[in-house]
Amino acid sequence: MVKQALPIYDDELKRDAQARLSRIEGQVRGIAKMLDDDRQCLEVLQQLASLQASLKGVTKTVLRNYLERCATDAIRGNDPAIYDQLIDVIFKFAK
Amino acid sequence: MVKQALPIYDDELKRDAQARLSRIEGQVRGIAKMLDDDRQCLEVLQQLASLQASLKGVTKTVLRNYLERCATDAIRGNDPAIYDQLIDVIFKFAK
Amino acid sequence: MVKQALPIYDDELKRDAQARLSRIEGQVRGIAKMLDDDRQCLEVLQQLASLQASLKGVTKTVLRNYLERCATDAIRGNDPAIYDQLIDVIFKFAK
Amino acid sequence: MVKQALPIYDDELKRDAQARLSRIEGQVRGIAKMLDDDRQCLEVLQQLASLQASLKGVTKTVLRNYLERCATDAIRGNDPAIYDQLIDVIFKFAK
């Protein structure tokens, strides 16, 4: 029997990330509409901040998947290079 | 003759912000597709970071318009409350 | 009689910034002591986050002084280059 | 014979963090002096940004120690709660 490798993404995390990306698409269109309608700058900035928070939500989801699926194997396998990669990934993406 | 108030948005800044939002919408769909295709976590995180950079570009554009059109009038009009608002807006939105 | 230019710093803002810097110095020494005492990483990280928040407080104070004393003159004097400088300063320092 | 647990901090990481904290203390005093000397706001803001970068350096060092010493044991021990803690720690401290 063929050994099946674990897929890259956890099913639930993937669905969660995709649902978040759909909402983000809607938020982006909403902001374009606000500009069309000449809504106040501060209202538009507020919506851009909400969009940034949503984006952080997806990033968290994908980063978690990276930790659970990719980093975990390397840590268990005693690969010392994983810590350089982890620190690099964390400071590059977790803002 | 009726005095015409300056519109909220500078025409060029508005077009620039809208062009950026269109590109962002494309980036969001691209990332959803990457998840469908089971692309590596680090590649997806990289694209999420690009998306965040694009979002910062729109925020900069709208913040600039706020400074040029809204804050400028208040500063010229010697409204001391503008500095509290400015500091608040800057630390809330300029990340 | 000689016209006295406004000093660079507002007296109260300066005292406020200096008081904050004194506290920050104490926090830095406290963290070095925590490492000497082998305190848990998460406790040390928490104190580093407090230090970062204190640092943001000083930055806010100095940025406010910049807006009130430097940027204001340029905006009132209709110097269009001030907006490029403002956006630059804001995105460089307000994080 | 008594089993010796691994100390919380790696010796080299600890020395590195303490050297960085010493330099940070010097930077803090330097900035207080700049204010005393009425140096330009933008110069002071620049030094505050350098200080923030130094602080990020210490945070990176301590976070790395956390990953190598604390998180690693939990991941190898199959403790699923470690991922919630990791994501929490990463987004709280890695900015």
Tab-separated table of C-alpha atoms in Angstrom:
chain	number	residue	atom	x	y	z
A	1	MET	CA	0.000	0.000	0.000
A	2	VAL	CA	1.222	3.479	-0.853
A	3	LYS	CA	2.127	5.673	2.102
A	4	GLN	CA	0.111	8.885	1.818
A	5	ALA	CA	2.052	11.998	2.898
A	6	LEU	CA	0.121	14.509	4.984
A	7	PRO	CA	-1.235	17.219	2.611
A	8	ILE	CA	0.368	20.656	2.934
A	9	TYR	CA	-2.780	22.241	4.320
A	10	ASP	CA	-5.038	21.170	7.111
A	11	ASP	CA	-8.555	21.065	5.578
A	12	GLU	CA	-10.150	23.265	8.191
A	13	LEU	CA	-7.371	25.873	8.100
A	14	LYS	CA	-7.627	25.987	4.309
A	15	ARG	CA	-11.400	26.537	4.335
A	16	ASP	CA	-10.974	29.187	7.039
A	17	ALA	CA	-8.292	31.033	5.010
A	18	GLN	CA	-10.430	30.915	1.865
A	19	ALA	CA	-13.510	32.235	3.653
A	20	ARG	CA	-11.402	35.098	5.001
A	21	LEU	CA	-10.038	35.876	1.527
A	22	SER	CA	-13.607	36.067	0.147
A	23	ARG	CA	-14.556	38.563	2.820
A	24	ILE	CA	-11.392	40.552	2.093
A	25	GLU	CA	-12.351	40.752	-1.599
A	26	GLY	CA	-15.688	42.231	-0.548
A	27	GLN	CA	-13.974	44.732	1.740
A	28	VAL	CA	-11.662	45.864	-1.086
A	29	ARG	CA	-14.625	46.490	-3.397
A	30	GLY	CA	-16.423	48.322	-0.583
A	31	ILE	CA	-13.495	50.704	-0.160
A	32	ALA	CA	-13.332	51.414	-3.912
A	33	LYS	CA	-17.056	52.285	-3.734
A	34	MET	CA	-16.441	54.631	-0.766
A	35	LEU	CA	-13.924	56.565	-2.864
A	36	ASP	CA	-16.426	56.741	-5.758
A	37	ASP	CA	-18.966	58.164	-3.319
A	38	ASP	CA	-16.480	60.731	-1.941
A	39	ARG	CA	-16.776	59.460	1.601
A	40	GLN	CA	-14.639	61.213	4.241
A	41	CYS	CA	-10.921	60.308	4.372
A	42	LEU	CA	-11.115	59.197	7.997
A	43	GLU	CA	-13.951	56.766	7.220
A	44	VAL	CA	-11.944	55.314	4.329
A	45	LEU	CA	-8.829	55.048	6.526
A	46	GLN	CA	-10.923	53.217	9.117
A	47	GLN	CA	-12.058	50.679	6.515
A	48	LEU	CA	-8.471	50.271	5.293
A	49	ALA	CA	-7.490	49.492	8.907
A	50	SER	CA	-10.276	46.848	9.090
A	51	LEU	CA	-8.977	45.361	5.853
A	52	GLN	CA	-5.477	45.225	7.311
A	53	ALA	CA	-6.860	43.414	10.390
A	54	SER	CA	-8.613	40.875	8.136
A	55	LEU	CA	-5.399	40.338	6.205
A	56	LYS	CA	-3.598	39.694	9.476
A	57	GLY	CA	-6.239	37.050	10.219
A	58	VAL	CA	-5.416	35.127	7.017
A	59	THR	CA	-1.696	35.496	7.643
A	60	LYS	CA	-2.157	34.055	11.132
A	61	THR	CA	-4.082	31.101	9.686
A	62	VAL	CA	-1.434	30.301	7.055
A	63	LEU	CA	1.415	30.841	9.533
A	64	ARG	CA	-0.247	28.434	11.927
A	65	ASN	CA	-0.468	25.851	9.166
A	66	TYR	CA	3.227	26.411	8.442
A	67	LEU	CA	4.074	25.820	12.123
A	68	GLU	CA	1.878	22.720	12.459
A	69	ARG	CA	2.778	21.048	9.202
A	70	CYS	CA	6.224	22.261	8.102
A	71	ALA	CA	8.130	23.533	11.131
A	72	THR	CA	6.978	20.692	13.363
A	73	ASP	CA	8.564	18.008	11.159
A	74	ALA	CA	11.856	19.887	11.060
A	75	ILE	CA	11.888	20.431	14.846
A	76	ARG	CA	11.111	16.775	15.545
A	77	GLY	CA	13.776	15.771	13.034
A	78	ASN	CA	16.365	17.819	14.982
A	79	ASP	CA	17.131	20.021	12.003
A	80	PRO	CA	18.960	23.012	13.623
A	81	ALA	CA	18.434	25.188	10.495
A	82	ILE	CA	14.726	25.356	11.314
A	83	TYR	CA	15.333	28.014	14.004
A	84	ASP	CA	16.940	30.433	11.577
A	85	GLN	CA	14.041	29.868	9.195
A	86	LEU	CA	11.479	30.258	11.992
A	87	ILE	CA	12.914	33.555	13.232
A	88	ASP	CA	13.133	34.784	9.659
A	89	VAL	CA	9.548	33.771	8.845
A	90	ILE	CA	8.188	35.146	12.111
A	91	PHE	CA	9.765	38.596	11.768
A	92	LYS	CA	8.991	38.795	8.062
A	93	PHE	CA	5.343	37.823	8.204
A	94	ALA	CA	3.996	38.369	11.709
A	95	LYS	CA	3.386	42.094	11.729
B	1	MET	CA	-21.837	83.118	-8.158
B	2	VAL	CA	-21.677	80.184	-5.755
B	3	LYS	CA	-18.304	79.511	-4.131
B	4	GLN	CA	-17.332	75.918	-4.938
B	5	ALA	CA	-15.699	74.095	-2.011
B	6	LEU	CA	-12.657	71.998	-2.863
B	7	PRO	CA	-13.813	68.348	-3.320
B	8	ILE	CA	-12.700	65.918	-0.614
B	9	TYR	CA	-10.371	64.023	-2.922
B	10	ASP	CA	-7.688	65.233	-5.230
B	11	ASP	CA	-8.531	63.689	-8.643
B	12	GLU	CA	-5.138	62.173	-9.203
B	13	LEU	CA	-4.878	60.697	-5.691
B	14	LYS	CA	-8.347	59.178	-6.109
B	15	ARG	CA	-7.489	57.530	-9.432
B	16	ASP	CA	-4.220	56.289	-7.936
B	17	ALA	CA	-6.008	54.778	-4.908
B	18	GLN	CA	-8.613	53.107	-7.123
B	19	ALA	CA	-5.983	51.617	-9.436
B	20	ARG	CA	-4.200	50.215	-6.381
B	21	LEU	CA	-7.450	48.733	-5.042
B	22	SER	CA	-8.049	46.965	-8.390
B	23	ARG	CA	-4.610	45.410	-8.220
B	24	ILE	CA	-5.227	44.374	-4.618
B	25	GLU	CA	-8.442	42.612	-5.655
B	26	GLY	CA	-6.410	40.645	-8.197
B	27	GLN	CA	-3.806	39.772	-5.574
B	28	VAL	CA	-6.492	38.489	-3.188
B	29	ARG	CA	-7.927	36.190	-5.881
B	30	GLY	CA	-4.403	35.020	-6.729
B	31	ILE	CA	-3.789	33.976	-3.129
B	32	ALA	CA	-7.114	32.072	-2.962
B	33	LYS	CA	-6.010	30.230	-6.120
B	34	MET	CA	-2.618	29.392	-4.539
B	35	LEU	CA	-4.417	27.719	-1.641
B	36	ASP	CA	-6.624	25.760	-4.080
B	37	ASP	CA	-3.460	24.586	-5.809
B	38	ASP	CA	-1.812	23.567	-2.488
B	39	ARG	CA	1.157	25.835	-3.005
B	40	GLN	CA	3.799	25.883	-0.239
B	41	CYS	CA	2.972	27.888	2.926
B	42	LEU	CA	6.049	30.094	2.554
B	43	GLU	CA	5.054	31.094	-0.986
B	44	VAL	CA	1.554	31.954	0.203
B	45	LEU	CA	2.968	33.946	3.151
B	46	GLN	CA	5.197	35.832	0.703
B	47	GLN	CA	2.168	36.791	-1.405
B	48	LEU	CA	0.266	37.844	1.725
B	49	ALA	CA	3.222	40.110	2.568
B	50	SER	CA	3.063	41.638	-0.946
B	51	LEU	CA	-0.642	42.204	-0.458
B	52	GLN	CA	0.057	43.936	2.865
B	53	ALA	CA	2.603	46.184	1.119
B	54	SER	CA	0.014	47.081	-1.549
B	55	LEU	CA	-2.511	47.878	1.138
B	56	LYS	CA	0.020	50.175	2.800
B	57	GLY	CA	0.355	51.947	-0.561
B	58	VAL	CA	-3.377	52.762	-0.671
B	59	THR	CA	-3.341	53.819	2.976
B	60	LYS	CA	-0.447	56.194	2.241
B	61	THR	CA	-2.379	57.687	-0.676
B	62	VAL	CA	-5.541	58.265	1.352
B	63	LEU	CA	-3.566	59.552	4.346
B	64	ARG	CA	-1.784	62.018	2.086
B	65	ASN	CA	-5.108	63.260	0.789
B	66	TYR	CA	-6.287	63.661	4.409
B	67	LEU	CA	-3.178	65.731	5.210
B	68	GLU	CA	-3.437	67.899	2.100
B	69	ARG	CA	-7.164	68.525	2.152
B	70	CYS	CA	-8.419	68.128	5.723
B	71	ALA	CA	-5.535	68.664	8.135
B	72	THR	CA	-4.123	71.607	6.187
B	73	ASP	CA	-7.293	73.687	6.576
B	74	ALA	CA	-7.396	73.008	10.318
B	75	ILE	CA	-3.697	73.882	10.776
B	76	ARG	CA	-4.044	77.124	8.794
B	77	GLY	CA	-7.166	77.945	10.790
B	78	ASN	CA	-5.163	77.616	14.035
B	79	ASP	CA	-7.384	74.868	15.349
B	80	PRO	CA	-5.304	73.371	18.226
B	81	ALA	CA	-7.443	70.194	18.316
B	82	ILE	CA	-5.964	69.192	14.963
B	83	TYR	CA	-2.740	67.985	16.621
B	84	ASP	CA	-4.545	65.485	18.842
B	85	GLN	CA	-6.424	64.245	15.781
B	86	LEU	CA	-3.238	64.084	13.699
B	87	ILE	CA	-1.307	62.051	16.282
B	88	ASP	CA	-4.307	59.788	16.695
B	89	VAL	CA	-4.750	59.271	12.933
B	90	ILE	CA	-1.024	58.785	12.352
B	91	PHE	CA	-0.550	56.114	15.029
B	92	LYS	CA	-3.812	54.388	14.145
B	93	PHE	CA	-3.338	54.153	10.410
B	94	ALA	CA	0.351	54.490	9.549
B	95	LYS	CA	1.642	51.003	10.281
C	1	MET	CA	15.148	94.448	20.045
C	2	VAL	CA	16.099	91.059	18.717
C	3	LYS	CA	13.225	88.890	17.545
C	4	GLN	CA	13.381	85.613	19.449
C	5	ALA	CA	12.521	82.578	17.306
C	6	LEU	CA	10.320	79.930	18.938
C	7	PRO	CA	12.616	77.264	20.468
C	8	ILE	CA	12.572	73.872	18.727
C	9	TYR	CA	10.926	72.129	21.648
C	10	ASP	CA	7.861	73.001	23.604
C	11	ASP	CA	8.973	73.017	27.280
C	12	GLU	CA	6.290	70.664	28.494
C	13	LEU	CA	6.804	68.173	25.651
C	14	LYS	CA	10.530	68.175	26.337
C	15	ARG	CA	10.107	67.482	30.055
C	16	ASP	CA	7.582	64.773	29.225
C	17	ALA	CA	9.977	63.102	26.740
C	18	GLN	CA	12.853	63.245	29.218
C	19	ALA	CA	10.789	61.748	32.032
C	20	ARG	CA	9.788	58.920	29.691
C	21	LEU	CA	13.430	58.322	28.705
C	22	SER	CA	14.414	58.037	32.396
C	23	ARG	CA	11.749	55.414	32.941
C	24	ILE	CA	12.898	53.575	29.815
C	25	GLU	CA	16.459	53.457	31.166
C	26	GLY	CA	15.105	51.820	34.320
C	27	GLN	CA	13.132	49.306	32.271
C	28	VAL	CA	16.237	48.365	30.256
C	29	ARG	CA	18.211	47.696	33.449
C	30	GLY	CA	15.294	45.696	34.839
C	31	ILE	CA	15.301	43.416	31.781
C	32	ALA	CA	19.075	42.846	32.029
C	33	LYS	CA	18.495	41.836	35.671
C	34	MET	CA	15.722	39.414	34.647
C	35	LEU	CA	18.155	37.651	32.314
C	36	ASP	CA	20.763	37.473	35.110
C	37	ASP	CA	18.110	35.869	37.297
C	38	ASP	CA	17.128	33.351	34.587
C	39	ARG	CA	13.519	34.469	34.534
C	40	GLN	CA	11.213	32.725	32.055
C	41	CYS	CA	11.469	33.794	28.382
C	42	LEU	CA	7.791	34.752	28.201
C	43	GLU	CA	8.158	37.103	31.197
C	44	VAL	CA	11.198	38.721	29.584
C	45	LEU	CA	9.362	39.036	26.252
C	46	GLN	CA	6.481	40.692	28.106
C	47	GLN	CA	8.838	43.274	29.612
C	48	LEU	CA	10.446	43.874	26.211
C	49	ALA	CA	6.940	44.564	24.860
C	50	SER	CA	6.331	47.079	27.685
C	51	LEU	CA	9.627	48.729	26.828
C	52	GLN	CA	8.574	48.960	23.190
C	53	ALA	CA	5.292	50.591	24.281
C	54	SER	CA	7.236	53.138	26.368
C	55	LEU	CA	9.474	53.881	23.416
C	56	LYS	CA	6.405	54.482	21.270
C	57	GLY	CA	5.271	56.987	23.899
C	58	VAL	CA	8.464	59.055	23.527
C	59	THR	CA	8.282	58.814	19.742
C	60	LYS	CA	4.706	60.113	19.855
C	61	THR	CA	5.810	63.028	22.040
C	62	VAL	CA	8.679	64.024	19.735
C	63	LEU	CA	6.559	63.508	16.607
C	64	ARG	CA	3.914	65.773	18.076
C	65	ASN	CA	6.521	68.428	18.687
C	66	TYR	CA	7.673	68.049	15.080
C	67	LEU	CA	4.101	68.538	13.847
C	68	GLU	CA	3.393	71.528	16.088
C	69	ARG	CA	6.683	73.352	15.630
C	70	CYS	CA	8.174	72.317	12.283
C	71	ALA	CA	5.434	71.016	10.008
C	72	THR	CA	2.982	73.737	10.999
C	73	ASP	CA	5.219	76.543	9.761
C	74	ALA	CA	5.769	74.802	6.443
C	75	ILE	CA	2.047	74.135	5.967
C	76	ARG	CA	1.113	77.725	6.782
C	77	GLY	CA	3.857	78.924	4.440
C	78	ASN	CA	2.293	76.908	1.598
C	79	ASP	CA	5.417	74.834	1.101
C	80	PRO	CA	4.152	71.877	-0.995
C	81	ALA	CA	7.280	69.788	-0.219
C	82	ILE	CA	6.075	69.449	3.370
C	83	TYR	CA	3.566	66.740	2.377
C	84	ASP	CA	6.257	64.468	0.953
C	85	GLN	CA	8.268	65.015	4.127
C	86	LEU	CA	5.237	64.422	6.346
C	87	ILE	CA	4.294	61.131	4.656
C	88	ASP	CA	7.912	60.055	4.810
C	89	VAL	CA	8.287	60.938	8.507
C	90	ILE	CA	4.943	59.395	9.433
C	91	PHE	CA	5.587	56.027	7.783
C	92	LYS	CA	9.189	55.925	8.962
C	93	PHE	CA	8.617	56.741	12.610
C	94	ALA	CA	4.989	56.014	13.522
C	95	LYS	CA	5.059	52.252	13.962
D	1	MET	CA	23.679	11.238	39.946
D	2	VAL	CA	21.301	14.136	39.700
D	3	LYS	CA	19.875	14.789	36.226
D	4	GLN	CA	20.657	18.365	35.318
D	5	ALA	CA	17.833	20.107	33.411
D	6	LEU	CA	18.891	22.333	30.501
D	7	PRO	CA	19.090	25.931	31.809
D	8	ILE	CA	16.417	28.302	30.485
D	9	TYR	CA	18.897	30.356	28.501
D	10	ASP	CA	21.543	29.324	26.059
D	11	ASP	CA	24.774	30.952	27.325
D	12	GLU	CA	25.657	32.624	24.061
D	13	LEU	CA	22.143	33.975	23.492
D	14	LYS	CA	22.124	35.374	27.032
D	15	ARG	CA	25.451	37.156	26.615
D	16	ASP	CA	24.269	38.490	23.254
D	17	ALA	CA	21.021	39.822	24.745
D	18	GLN	CA	22.869	41.463	27.639
D	19	ALA	CA	25.389	43.136	25.330
D	20	ARG	CA	22.488	44.500	23.283
D	21	LEU	CA	20.747	45.800	26.408
D	22	SER	CA	23.940	47.660	27.448
D	23	ARG	CA	24.100	49.356	24.068
D	24	ILE	CA	20.406	50.227	24.311
D	25	GLU	CA	21.003	51.904	27.690
D	26	GLY	CA	23.673	54.052	26.025
D	27	GLN	CA	21.321	54.934	23.176
D	28	VAL	CA	18.608	56.006	25.626
D	29	ARG	CA	21.033	58.348	27.437
D	30	GLY	CA	22.230	59.694	24.075
D	31	ILE	CA	18.675	60.630	23.097
D	32	ALA	CA	18.047	62.394	26.434
D	33	LYS	CA	21.230	64.385	25.759
D	34	MET	CA	20.019	65.308	22.247
D	35	LEU	CA	16.871	66.788	23.753
D	36	ASP	CA	18.977	68.744	26.283
D	37	ASP	CA	20.984	70.115	23.377
D	38	ASP	CA	17.852	71.066	21.408
D	39	ARG	CA	18.785	68.929	18.446
D	40	GLN	CA	16.335	68.889	15.514
D	41	CYS	CA	13.193	66.746	15.914
D	42	LEU	CA	13.969	64.681	12.811
D	43	GLU	CA	17.423	63.769	14.164
D	44	VAL	CA	15.890	62.717	17.477
D	45	LEU	CA	13.195	60.705	15.677
D	46	GLN	CA	15.950	59.001	13.679
D	47	GLN	CA	17.738	57.967	16.890
D	48	LEU	CA	14.463	56.754	18.387
D	49	ALA	CA	14.029	54.582	15.272
D	50	SER	CA	17.556	53.162	15.771
D	51	LEU	CA	16.686	52.427	19.373
D	52	GLN	CA	13.536	50.623	18.242
D	53	ALA	CA	15.653	48.545	15.832
D	54	SER	CA	18.047	47.632	18.676
D	55	LEU	CA	15.126	46.640	20.846
D	56	LYS	CA	13.843	44.401	18.056
D	57	GLY	CA	17.283	42.775	18.042
D	58	VAL	CA	17.020	41.796	21.725
D	59	THR	CA	13.443	40.618	21.243
D	60	LYS	CA	14.586	38.405	18.365
D	61	THR	CA	17.332	36.945	20.571
D	62	VAL	CA	14.983	36.144	23.463
D	63	LEU	CA	12.276	34.838	21.108
D	64	ARG	CA	14.836	32.530	19.519
D	65	ASN	CA	15.773	31.207	22.935
D	66	TYR	CA	12.078	30.632	23.659
D	67	LEU	CA	11.713	28.661	20.409
D	68	GLU	CA	14.866	26.601	20.940
D	69	ARG	CA	14.428	25.836	24.627
D	70	CYS	CA	10.722	26.022	25.465
D	71	ALA	CA	8.668	25.542	22.293
D	72	THR	CA	10.870	22.723	21.027
D	73	ASP	CA	10.211	20.501	24.040
D	74	ALA	CA	6.462	21.039	23.748
D	75	ILE	CA	6.454	20.310	20.004
D	76	ARG	CA	8.508	17.125	20.440
D	77	GLY	CA	6.219	16.110	23.299
D	78	ASN	CA	3.204	16.390	20.952
D	79	ASP	CA	1.540	18.987	23.126
D	80	PRO	CA	-1.119	20.462	20.775
D	81	ALA	CA	-1.589	23.557	23.007
D	82	ILE	CA	1.860	24.755	21.962
D	83	TYR	CA	0.532	26.021	18.596
D	84	ASP	CA	-1.977	28.354	20.232
D	85	GLN	CA	0.797	29.628	22.491
D	86	LEU	CA	3.228	29.999	19.580
D	87	ILE	CA	0.794	31.997	17.434
D	88	ASP	CA	-0.065	34.129	20.443
D	89	VAL	CA	3.603	34.761	21.320
D	90	ILE	CA	4.580	35.422	17.706
D	91	PHE	CA	1.883	38.015	17.030
D	92	LYS	CA	2.319	39.633	20.431
D	93	PHE	CA	6.076	40.026	20.397
D	94	ALA	CA	7.347	39.868	16.807
D	95	LYS	CA	6.552	43.335	15.546
